[in-house]
Amino acid sequence: MIATLTVAERQSAIALSMLVAFFGLIMMIAGSGDVLGVHGVIVLLFGLGFLGLVMSKYFEPEPPQERLTRYYDDPTKVGIVLSLGWAVVGMFFGVWVAALLAWPDLTLDAGWASFGRIRPVHTSGVIFGFGGNALIATSFHVLQRTTRARLPDQVTPWFVLIGYNLFCVIAASGYLMGVTQSKEYAEPEWYADLWLVVVWVTYFLLYLRTLQRRKEPHIYVANWYYMAFILVVAVLHIVNNLAVPISFGSAKSYSLFSGVQDAMTQWWYGHNAVAFFLTAGFLGMLYYYLPKRAGRPIFSYRLSIISFWGITFMYMWAGSHHLHYTALPQWVQTLGMTFSVVLLVPSWASAGNALATLNGAWDKVRDDATLRFMMVAAVFYGLSTFEGSFMAIRAVNSLSHYTDWTVGHVHAGALGWVAMITFGSLYALVPWMWKVERIYSPKLVEVHFWLALSGTIIYVFAMWNSGIIQGLMWRTYNDSGTLAFSFIESVVAMRPYYIARTVGGSLFLLGAIVAAYNVWMTIRMARLRGVTETGGTDEPVLPGAGAALQPGE
Amino acid sequence: MREFFHRKLERNAIGFVLAIILVSGIGGFVEIAPLFTIHETVEDAPDMRVYTPLELAGRNIYTREGCYACHSQMIRTLRDEVERYGPYSLAVESKYDHPMLWGSKRTGPDIARLGGKYSDAWHVAHLINPRDVVPQSVMPKYGWLMRNELKTDDLGKHLAAQRAVGVPYTDAMIANASADAYGQASPDSPYASGLSERYGEATNVRAFDGEPGRLTEMDAVVAYLQILGRLTDAAHRQAAAAGK
């Protein structure tokens, strides 16, 4: 892969690796005696590792000019592999933390292995590691196909992908060492946050540069979503992570905001991480891979427009529904509730648009597990957005908040929607990328589908039950007018559901392992056959008929 | 007409980017900016005190161990919560919390008013092995809190950073941060009196972990847990005024 870089590009890759290693060295020196120093060592080794990798291929001949007539897919391939690797790691930690709630001593007597430290490894591992890598990988693929333009250079996409994974590694290793800001889904400390800003701005500029080279006059709807994802996540990340470090030699910082303002900022971030990371980005995936795999154009262009702008406008108001009945002023809670309910309209417009696109292709849904992953994802997207709007209503929230119902809701979205659309898209994408006519084993895709679906259903039903029971037990009064249950009685009542949840999660993890194996074997199959052989249905060449997908009308 | 407009917009990448920024920017601005400007958002509580260095260190350990993932510190304005946990939480009570730890999940109970509810010895036993005192508990063990010495040499920097984000620590508090942390857990040491001078006579000064000679992470965490809900009486005053 390094051999496909031009000599000038190899030089900039070397310069970037040295720069990263240099920063690692500074962190190591400035943060000696602090966990910042440990992270400095990791960054230094990361930079030196890539330096060595590029140097080892430095004297290879220049790549042929002919490469410019083809799309640049190497970063997408690596992104797919990284995404599946993180999926297995992140879900393993998920099963572990789930098991700890049923068997609390299923761990070591050491800080790094305790529930509170490994839980964020699970959340960040699946959201940022699995989801984020899949988004970056697919966005590079979709962007090039829908603009019929090659990425502008061969270094920037690597910088984005590798830099992003460096962020993920720093985040996950930091949690184990106790480095966290405690802001949910924004746990990494100030230096990791600053690094992500650099990576993210580069990602945005890369997207814009490629768009400016496009040979299609219109920007396809999938790119609207990817752009909203990149842009808004940047804004959310920067504002919510404003903090003052105690010194430049320490990992610790204190957030700029406090109390009620901090809570509102955090949930403005938290809910829109759901909106623009876990929804907009993956809708971008849906709008490309589902119609491609079904062989049908998007059902309605007009619905696409309405749902896109509806989601972009309204989600940003919805965060305060996380703070009903708290010390947040009532007017903000009411605004959040109102917009959360209205948000159902654009959400269902998207889900309906996706399902209506399958009209005329339902036989394929029956036969093709890959397309079925995408169909089920659209259904779960519809279900969990309905549930979300419902739970945002103040009276419902009084029961559901603080309980496992929230956890169930999140996983209906994360497993049913985000993971399903990702697996479906990756199964479609992998044969195109490695130029083989099909995945190694369609049967294993089928097995994965049923593992994933049964795992999701067991998980979500367990959490619905436990959440509602918990909520009811906390508010039940006896005849004498006092609370009927102590808190610990509600904990005891959760145990069967915590066990069921662990089972559901294990099935889902097993499915992810099957997926990783299947993709790995597909790559091996492609290697054995030799990459020169053409197959696959993806348009391989830039000039020629406009096979790129048009907004359907 | 609308479709015609959008067809033009989607041919212009920069225009599209600006439209996304504009459309997505409105909601957050309308909901967040006024929270900084409307005075009633945070109640007045003249008796509100800041965390001592030891309590702040304990709070940082609470954050480090991810305790907020299972314990909320926000009692909602609901009858059953007020009867279970105490007066509902006021905004002013987390005025000095950078960041706030309101939490989003109660795998364990709310602890906004935990301070003073149990003895230090109970907390120490409970943190070492929760199942020794609550047999059905699913809380993790935190035995290393008792084994780890507390790091105090950089507490002055912590307080200075807190002041930079708006917490009213005085120069004397910052200068004596490390000594104050030691003094709070060593009632017989000469450092204890300076602490009471700076943070008030009502400050808890005792060997929280039961071992006066050693300053452990356990001292800090228990000191923090024992001050939860007791930085100001504002919530109790409001409940009393409401005729409860």
PDB file of N, CA, C and O in Angstrom, chain A residues 130-140 203 226 229 276-278 280-282 285:
ATOM      1  N   PHE A 130     -15.594   1.139  16.317  1.00  0.00           N
ATOM      2  CA  PHE A 130     -16.357   0.404  15.307  1.00  0.00           C
ATOM      3  C   PHE A 130     -17.111   1.373  14.391  1.00  0.00           C
ATOM      4  O   PHE A 130     -16.897   1.417  13.170  1.00  0.00           O
ATOM      5  N   GLY A 131     -17.983   2.199  14.971  1.00  0.00           N
ATOM      6  CA  GLY A 131     -18.804   3.100  14.164  1.00  0.00           C
ATOM      7  C   GLY A 131     -17.980   4.127  13.409  1.00  0.00           C
ATOM      8  O   GLY A 131     -18.158   4.335  12.206  1.00  0.00           O
ATOM      9  N   GLY A 132     -17.053   4.774  14.111  1.00  0.00           N
ATOM     10  CA  GLY A 132     -16.273   5.845  13.501  1.00  0.00           C
ATOM     11  C   GLY A 132     -15.427   5.362  12.337  1.00  0.00           C
ATOM     12  O   GLY A 132     -15.390   5.990  11.268  1.00  0.00           O
ATOM     13  N   ASN A 133     -14.741   4.223  12.513  1.00  0.00           N
ATOM     14  CA  ASN A 133     -13.936   3.696  11.411  1.00  0.00           C
ATOM     15  C   ASN A 133     -14.813   3.309  10.224  1.00  0.00           C
ATOM     16  O   ASN A 133     -14.438   3.519   9.067  1.00  0.00           O
ATOM     17  N   ALA A 134     -15.984   2.730  10.508  1.00  0.00           N
ATOM     18  CA  ALA A 134     -16.894   2.365   9.416  1.00  0.00           C
ATOM     19  C   ALA A 134     -17.352   3.622   8.684  1.00  0.00           C
ATOM     20  O   ALA A 134     -17.452   3.642   7.452  1.00  0.00           O
ATOM     21  N   LEU A 135     -17.602   4.695   9.446  1.00  0.00           N
ATOM     22  CA  LEU A 135     -18.054   5.934   8.805  1.00  0.00           C
ATOM     23  C   LEU A 135     -16.952   6.522   7.930  1.00  0.00           C
ATOM     24  O   LEU A 135     -17.205   6.946   6.794  1.00  0.00           O
ATOM     25  N   ILE A 136     -15.738   6.550   8.437  1.00  0.00           N
ATOM     26  CA  ILE A 136     -14.644   7.110   7.651  1.00  0.00           C
ATOM     27  C   ILE A 136     -14.420   6.262   6.389  1.00  0.00           C
ATOM     28  O   ILE A 136     -14.324   6.780   5.276  1.00  0.00           O
ATOM     29  N   ALA A 137     -14.380   4.937   6.578  1.00  0.00           N
ATOM     30  CA  ALA A 137     -14.123   4.040   5.440  1.00  0.00           C
ATOM     31  C   ALA A 137     -15.205   4.182   4.370  1.00  0.00           C
ATOM     32  O   ALA A 137     -14.909   4.361   3.188  1.00  0.00           O
ATOM     33  N   THR A 138     -16.476   4.124   4.791  1.00  0.00           N
ATOM     34  CA  THR A 138     -17.544   4.199   3.792  1.00  0.00           C
ATOM     35  C   THR A 138     -17.644   5.597   3.202  1.00  0.00           C
ATOM     36  O   THR A 138     -17.962   5.746   2.029  1.00  0.00           O
ATOM     37  N   SER A 139     -17.355   6.625   4.013  1.00  0.00           N
ATOM     38  CA  SER A 139     -17.489   7.978   3.468  1.00  0.00           C
ATOM     39  C   SER A 139     -16.494   8.188   2.320  1.00  0.00           C
ATOM     40  O   SER A 139     -16.836   8.805   1.312  1.00  0.00           O
ATOM     41  N   PHE A 140     -15.268   7.661   2.461  1.00  0.00           N
ATOM     42  CA  PHE A 140     -14.298   7.794   1.365  1.00  0.00           C
ATOM     43  C   PHE A 140     -14.813   7.077   0.114  1.00  0.00           C
ATOM     44  O   PHE A 140     -14.654   7.568  -1.009  1.00  0.00           O
ATOM     45  N   TYR A 203     -10.197  16.040   7.970  1.00  0.00           N
ATOM     46  CA  TYR A 203     -11.244  15.203   7.367  1.00  0.00           C
ATOM     47  C   TYR A 203     -12.239  16.087   6.601  1.00  0.00           C
ATOM     48  O   TYR A 203     -12.587  15.828   5.448  1.00  0.00           O
ATOM     49  N   TYR A 226     -23.125  12.867   5.345  1.00  0.00           N
ATOM     50  CA  TYR A 226     -21.731  12.757   5.788  1.00  0.00           C
ATOM     51  C   TYR A 226     -21.182  14.146   6.135  1.00  0.00           C
ATOM     52  O   TYR A 226     -20.428  14.313   7.099  1.00  0.00           O
ATOM     53  N   PHE A 229     -22.612  15.260   9.417  1.00  0.00           N
ATOM     54  CA  PHE A 229     -21.920  14.466  10.448  1.00  0.00           C
ATOM     55  C   PHE A 229     -20.570  15.094  10.793  1.00  0.00           C
ATOM     56  O   PHE A 229     -20.270  15.390  11.962  1.00  0.00           O
ATOM     57  N   PHE A 276     -25.810  13.238  15.107  1.00  0.00           N
ATOM     58  CA  PHE A 276     -24.946  13.498  13.957  1.00  0.00           C
ATOM     59  C   PHE A 276     -23.844  12.460  13.796  1.00  0.00           C
ATOM     60  O   PHE A 276     -23.309  12.306  12.719  1.00  0.00           O
ATOM     61  N   PHE A 277     -23.494  11.754  14.859  1.00  0.00           N
ATOM     62  CA  PHE A 277     -22.549  10.648  14.699  1.00  0.00           C
ATOM     63  C   PHE A 277     -23.333   9.379  14.369  1.00  0.00           C
ATOM     64  O   PHE A 277     -23.135   8.759  13.336  1.00  0.00           O
ATOM     65  N   LEU A 278     -24.285   9.043  15.257  1.00  0.00           N
ATOM     66  CA  LEU A 278     -24.955   7.740  15.142  1.00  0.00           C
ATOM     67  C   LEU A 278     -26.173   7.769  14.232  1.00  0.00           C
ATOM     68  O   LEU A 278     -26.749   6.731  13.943  1.00  0.00           O
ATOM     69  N   ALA A 280     -26.937  10.794  11.497  1.00  0.00           N
ATOM     70  CA  ALA A 280     -26.642  11.409  10.197  1.00  0.00           C
ATOM     71  C   ALA A 280     -25.589  10.605   9.431  1.00  0.00           C
ATOM     72  O   ALA A 280     -25.768  10.282   8.256  1.00  0.00           O
ATOM     73  N   GLY A 281     -24.487  10.248  10.103  1.00  0.00           N
ATOM     74  CA  GLY A 281     -23.425   9.516   9.422  1.00  0.00           C
ATOM     75  C   GLY A 281     -23.944   8.209   8.836  1.00  0.00           C
ATOM     76  O   GLY A 281     -23.674   7.870   7.681  1.00  0.00           O
ATOM     77  N   PHE A 282     -24.711   7.483   9.645  1.00  0.00           N
ATOM     78  CA  PHE A 282     -25.162   6.171   9.192  1.00  0.00           C
ATOM     79  C   PHE A 282     -26.306   6.286   8.192  1.00  0.00           C
ATOM     80  O   PHE A 282     -26.509   5.396   7.370  1.00  0.00           O
ATOM     81  N   MET A 285     -24.647   6.306   5.005  1.00  0.00           N
ATOM     82  CA  MET A 285     -24.406   4.920   4.581  1.00  0.00           C
ATOM     83  C   MET A 285     -25.654   4.312   3.969  1.00  0.00           C
ATOM     84  O   MET A 285     -25.624   3.718   2.890  1.00  0.00           O
TER      85      MET A 285
END
